[in-house]
Amino acid sequence: MENANRDLLVIGGHEFSSRLLTGTGKFSSKRLIAPMLAASGSSMITVALRRVDPGAAREENILSHIPDSVTLLPNTSGAGTAEEAVRIARIAREAGCGNFIKIEVIPDMLYLLPDNHETLKATEILAKEGFIVLPYVLPDPVVSRQLHDAGAAAVMPLGSPIGTNRGLEQQPMIERIIETAKLPVIIDAGIGQPSQAAQAMEMGADAVLVNTAIATSENPVMAGRAFSLAVQAGRMAWLARTGLREKYARASSPLTGFLT
Amino acid sequence: MENANRDLLVIGGHEFSSRLLTGTGKFSSKRLIAPMLAASGSSMITVALRRVDPGAAREENILSHIPDSVTLLPNTSGAGTAEEAVRIARIAREAGCGNFIKIEVIPDMLYLLPDNHETLKATEILAKEGFIVLPYVLPDPVVSRQLHDAGAAAVMPLGSPIGTNRGLEQQPMIERIIETAKLPVIIDAGIGQPSQAAQAMEMGADAVLVNTAIATSENPVMAGRAFSLAVQAGRMAWLARTGLREKYARASSPLTGFLT
Amino acid sequence: MENANRDLLVIGGHEFSSRLLTGTGKFSSKRLIAPMLAASGSSMITVALRRVDPGAAREENILSHIPDSVTLLPNTSGAGTAEEAVRIARIAREAGCGNFIKIEVIPDMLYLLPDNHETLKATEILAKEGFIVLPYVLPDPVVSRQLHDAGAAAVMPLGSPIGTNRGLEQQPMIERIIETAKLPVIIDAGIGQPSQAAQAMEMGADAVLVNTAIATSENPVMAGRAFSLAVQAGRMAWLARTGLREKYARASSPLTGFLT
Amino acid sequence: MENANRDLLVIGGHEFSSRLLTGTGKFSSKRLIAPMLAASGSSMITVALRRVDPGAAREENILSHIPDSVTLLPNTSGAGTAEEAVRIARIAREAGCGNFIKIEVIPDMLYLLPDNHETLKATEILAKEGFIVLPYVLPDPVVSRQLHDAGAAAVMPLGSPIGTNRGLEQQPMIERIIETAKLPVIIDAGIGQPSQAAQAMEMGADAVLVNTAIATSENPVMAGRAFSLAVQAGRMAWLARTGLREKYARASSPLTGFLT
């Protein structure tokens, strides 16, 4: 157990006690965010710059619902090109949101899929400016290596399109990224059930980001706790190397000679 | 969270705080069983009658490794017919193992699959004798209803053949059993990863039994803890109704008008 | 190619040129049956005794739509017990439908799943009376061996519940039946697409029965042809041993030194 | 059936009678290529420029094994950048291989995955030079639309890494490409069984390219025939709209009142 406790996530030189990243979107009330963070233990949360309004009243300002102990991960939601993403990132830093930035460049309004090449371009520019860059991409092992060379601090491949709760549709390419990337791999988007979060960790992912499935459940605080436990479970399983698949059955109880 | 704490598993009128059942087989050392039980919080453990040797020295007697607070679930491992299963069950009760009995009737030495009809016959006999009967079966909704009528206290459909770690291969029929059975459904055999245990609970199973994957991992205590967290995570997700699958993406952050 | 042409299906000592069995249910018009049979080349077709009405006018009598070259496989649809299935089988033979009989014993009106044990009982009785018995079962390797011992001429495990078009949900148990059964294995029910029929044959099934997916398509004649081609394709692939899965990529074209 | 016969594949204004494209790699003997083409009816075949050696003796020259009726699709195998792909394409045209070109840009020697962005750059250049360009890509709906805008004549997303026979691992993104691309979609790489080829066509793909699974089977001529039948079967199923999946069973035979 102690090994697991010291098993920290490290991104851009910063240590995080939890491998569950969360988000601020889609909650029926902003007041659910703080108790969800407390129940889940999540230590990093993403927020769209658009939602950050420093001049707003305390209740309306989303930042007032996030404890200081939780690291802010502003994202470039709304950007359709590298240039737009770069502009949003700079504004976020000037607004006091810190050096972390999640790059989202989404030109596709049907499936909300990212443009990997524009994301790569923005990564290169922002990494040179000292940002800790976490690019959100369609899983592509070739692009993942290019992101490393461009200075990314982690890679965030999607499990399935955002908000679909379809889980690890992209498992084959994610596995190949985990095998070859020299960066932390954070699965982001599409994770709809704790089992899927656990599965990502069992495959060797370094962390997962879950937003929609927590925020839109009937009980976001309990859901946050559920995903937190699942991420821990999956990580422990990976550390303890459980579950090699077998083709044929193997008895767990003795099958012969029982009453000799 | 409090709802989850009072969300007890009830079998044969007995309440259990944990929805993770464990087993005693395949551990490299019997001394791992007690700390695994402590780490996992499992409150019911299955043991083959063959392994119960009341005359053995303390260290060798498997029962001495199981705390009194954990309910014993003797199984009829080794039986190939209903008649043999009935004999083993009676011996177990006489030996002081209590009223719970897990029926295993396995004539198939390649895949170790149960004989559903012989299992049904043994269930009927033993339920009449006052046993709390948990039959282990190949998932079959028709047989599950017959087991209910025969007096079973729960039904234990296999996820995949024992010891294979292949997970919920039998998901379609298990889902149909959960939809129609009037009994608690405990998934037993084949669960090799915490994610699979969580998935079973998200589907609406009442509990899971995990033995091989815990006992044969590199760290059975950590693995026990991992499965425990996963079972809780899956149960909470089911209670909080997370994760309806969507065909099309839905943004979690605002996508338009970000810099107007 | 010639090997494939002599690769006949043999059931109960009778040879069949096609490995696609079809059915008479659900067609919008009985007049579609004969051209569907011609397009598909199917040489065995199942018919519910209920539909056989020797006294009916030619157009209404379903038998008048089935060419003499196609073997009739009457089924016991409507039976809920072994006894009922036996009665239907005897009536069918007396009505001149021949010795083949497909046993269906279905007590479950929600999922329409068979009762394996009642099916086994009926098989034993009818095999002794000289019928060529094809029992329809939920895939269960233990029951499959018992059916062999009871005199069945083939075993017909379902791919998924009848009429669902969900394909080979039961693939794991079907594979185990194919590995161990000493009988021809005919996948019956749930096959909704030609790809699923091909997959069954690639796994080593001896034949498939397709009814709903052909009868309810927009063009049953073309659909019959499609399933026929798929069954041939899958069988040829099995004979030619195509497609061992590889974990890593292997180039099909030379990758280096192209312009030296 | 007649509709199916007139259902031609059109690429770059050219009509093809078969929706199965084949390749020349990995055959144990070049002499197998011509009979494989005859058995499969494939009317387009890809060949690495490296293999084209106009000065070779007739037996050694791969072009001598391809009938004039079959269209040559030279590929840029060996290219690691857009620039190299462009050079190979120009050489191929000058060598008399025609206007068709399949662009392969593969910098990844472990998984042999393409670089989508370099492929896009080469497409743009070669389309302007009058080539009929078929780019081979990791399935990405955003890139697919960019390829259309760059002048591609079709898009060739991979099913799974080349030579793995793992089938349609990339099904979710391929489905999204089929829904949104304004180009013919040809699934290329990873198809190892006829069932997988049929499945691609049932999903609405316009064609498939199969090389490894045919060339390395024990009987490439029979395998070519098998894939040809499967492609036709899948296409017919798509045209006849077979197989909507149902959650609950629907009887194909009458279930009640059989002996009233």
PDB file of C-alpha atoms in Angstrom, chain C residues 236-244 250, chain D residues 25-28 32 36 165 192-194 210-227:
ATOM      1  CA  MET C 236     -12.823 -20.960 -47.994  1.00  0.00           C
ATOM      2  CA  ALA C 237     -10.917 -18.807 -45.514  1.00  0.00           C
ATOM      3  CA  TRP C 238     -11.053 -21.604 -42.978  1.00  0.00           C
ATOM      4  CA  LEU C 239      -9.814 -24.099 -45.577  1.00  0.00           C
ATOM      5  CA  ALA C 240      -7.049 -21.725 -46.765  1.00  0.00           C
ATOM      6  CA  ARG C 241      -6.086 -20.788 -43.180  1.00  0.00           C
ATOM      7  CA  THR C 242      -6.031 -17.043 -43.665  1.00  0.00           C
ATOM      8  CA  GLY C 243      -5.419 -14.390 -41.143  1.00  0.00           C
ATOM      9  CA  LEU C 244      -3.338 -15.243 -38.099  1.00  0.00           C
ATOM     10  CA  ARG C 250       4.636  -6.316 -40.967  1.00  0.00           C
TER      11      ARG C 250
ATOM     12  CA  GLY D  25       3.634  -8.088 -51.727  1.00  0.00           C
ATOM     13  CA  LYS D  26       4.534 -11.214 -49.760  1.00  0.00           C
ATOM     14  CA  PHE D  27       3.532 -13.882 -52.299  1.00  0.00           C
ATOM     15  CA  SER D  28       5.767 -16.911 -52.059  1.00  0.00           C
ATOM     16  CA  LEU D  32       0.496 -16.823 -57.909  1.00  0.00           C
ATOM     17  CA  MET D  36      -5.197 -14.843 -57.694  1.00  0.00           C
ATOM     18  CA  ASN D 165      -4.765  -9.153 -39.575  1.00  0.00           C
ATOM     19  CA  GLY D 192      -7.176 -10.506 -42.228  1.00  0.00           C
ATOM     20  CA  GLN D 193     -10.428 -12.393 -42.730  1.00  0.00           C
ATOM     21  CA  PRO D 194     -13.261 -12.259 -45.264  1.00  0.00           C
ATOM     22  CA  VAL D 210      -6.362  -6.828 -49.018  1.00  0.00           C
ATOM     23  CA  ASN D 211      -2.800  -7.988 -49.521  1.00  0.00           C
ATOM     24  CA  THR D 212      -1.138  -9.818 -46.616  1.00  0.00           C
ATOM     25  CA  ALA D 213      -4.085 -12.048 -45.737  1.00  0.00           C
ATOM     26  CA  ILE D 214      -4.367 -13.296 -49.318  1.00  0.00           C
ATOM     27  CA  ALA D 215      -0.653 -13.563 -50.093  1.00  0.00           C
ATOM     28  CA  THR D 216       0.322 -15.378 -46.902  1.00  0.00           C
ATOM     29  CA  SER D 217      -2.576 -17.834 -46.684  1.00  0.00           C
ATOM     30  CA  GLU D 218      -1.945 -21.477 -47.442  1.00  0.00           C
ATOM     31  CA  ASN D 219      -3.887 -21.088 -50.685  1.00  0.00           C
ATOM     32  CA  PRO D 220      -3.700 -17.529 -52.052  1.00  0.00           C
ATOM     33  CA  VAL D 221      -5.928 -18.286 -55.026  1.00  0.00           C
ATOM     34  CA  MET D 222      -8.717 -19.658 -52.836  1.00  0.00           C
ATOM     35  CA  ALA D 223      -8.192 -16.810 -50.368  1.00  0.00           C
ATOM     36  CA  GLY D 224      -8.502 -14.250 -53.162  1.00  0.00           C
ATOM     37  CA  ARG D 225     -11.776 -15.838 -54.176  1.00  0.00           C
ATOM     38  CA  ALA D 226     -12.949 -15.843 -50.539  1.00  0.00           C
ATOM     39  CA  PHE D 227     -12.273 -12.128 -50.079  1.00  0.00           C
TER      40      PHE D 227
END
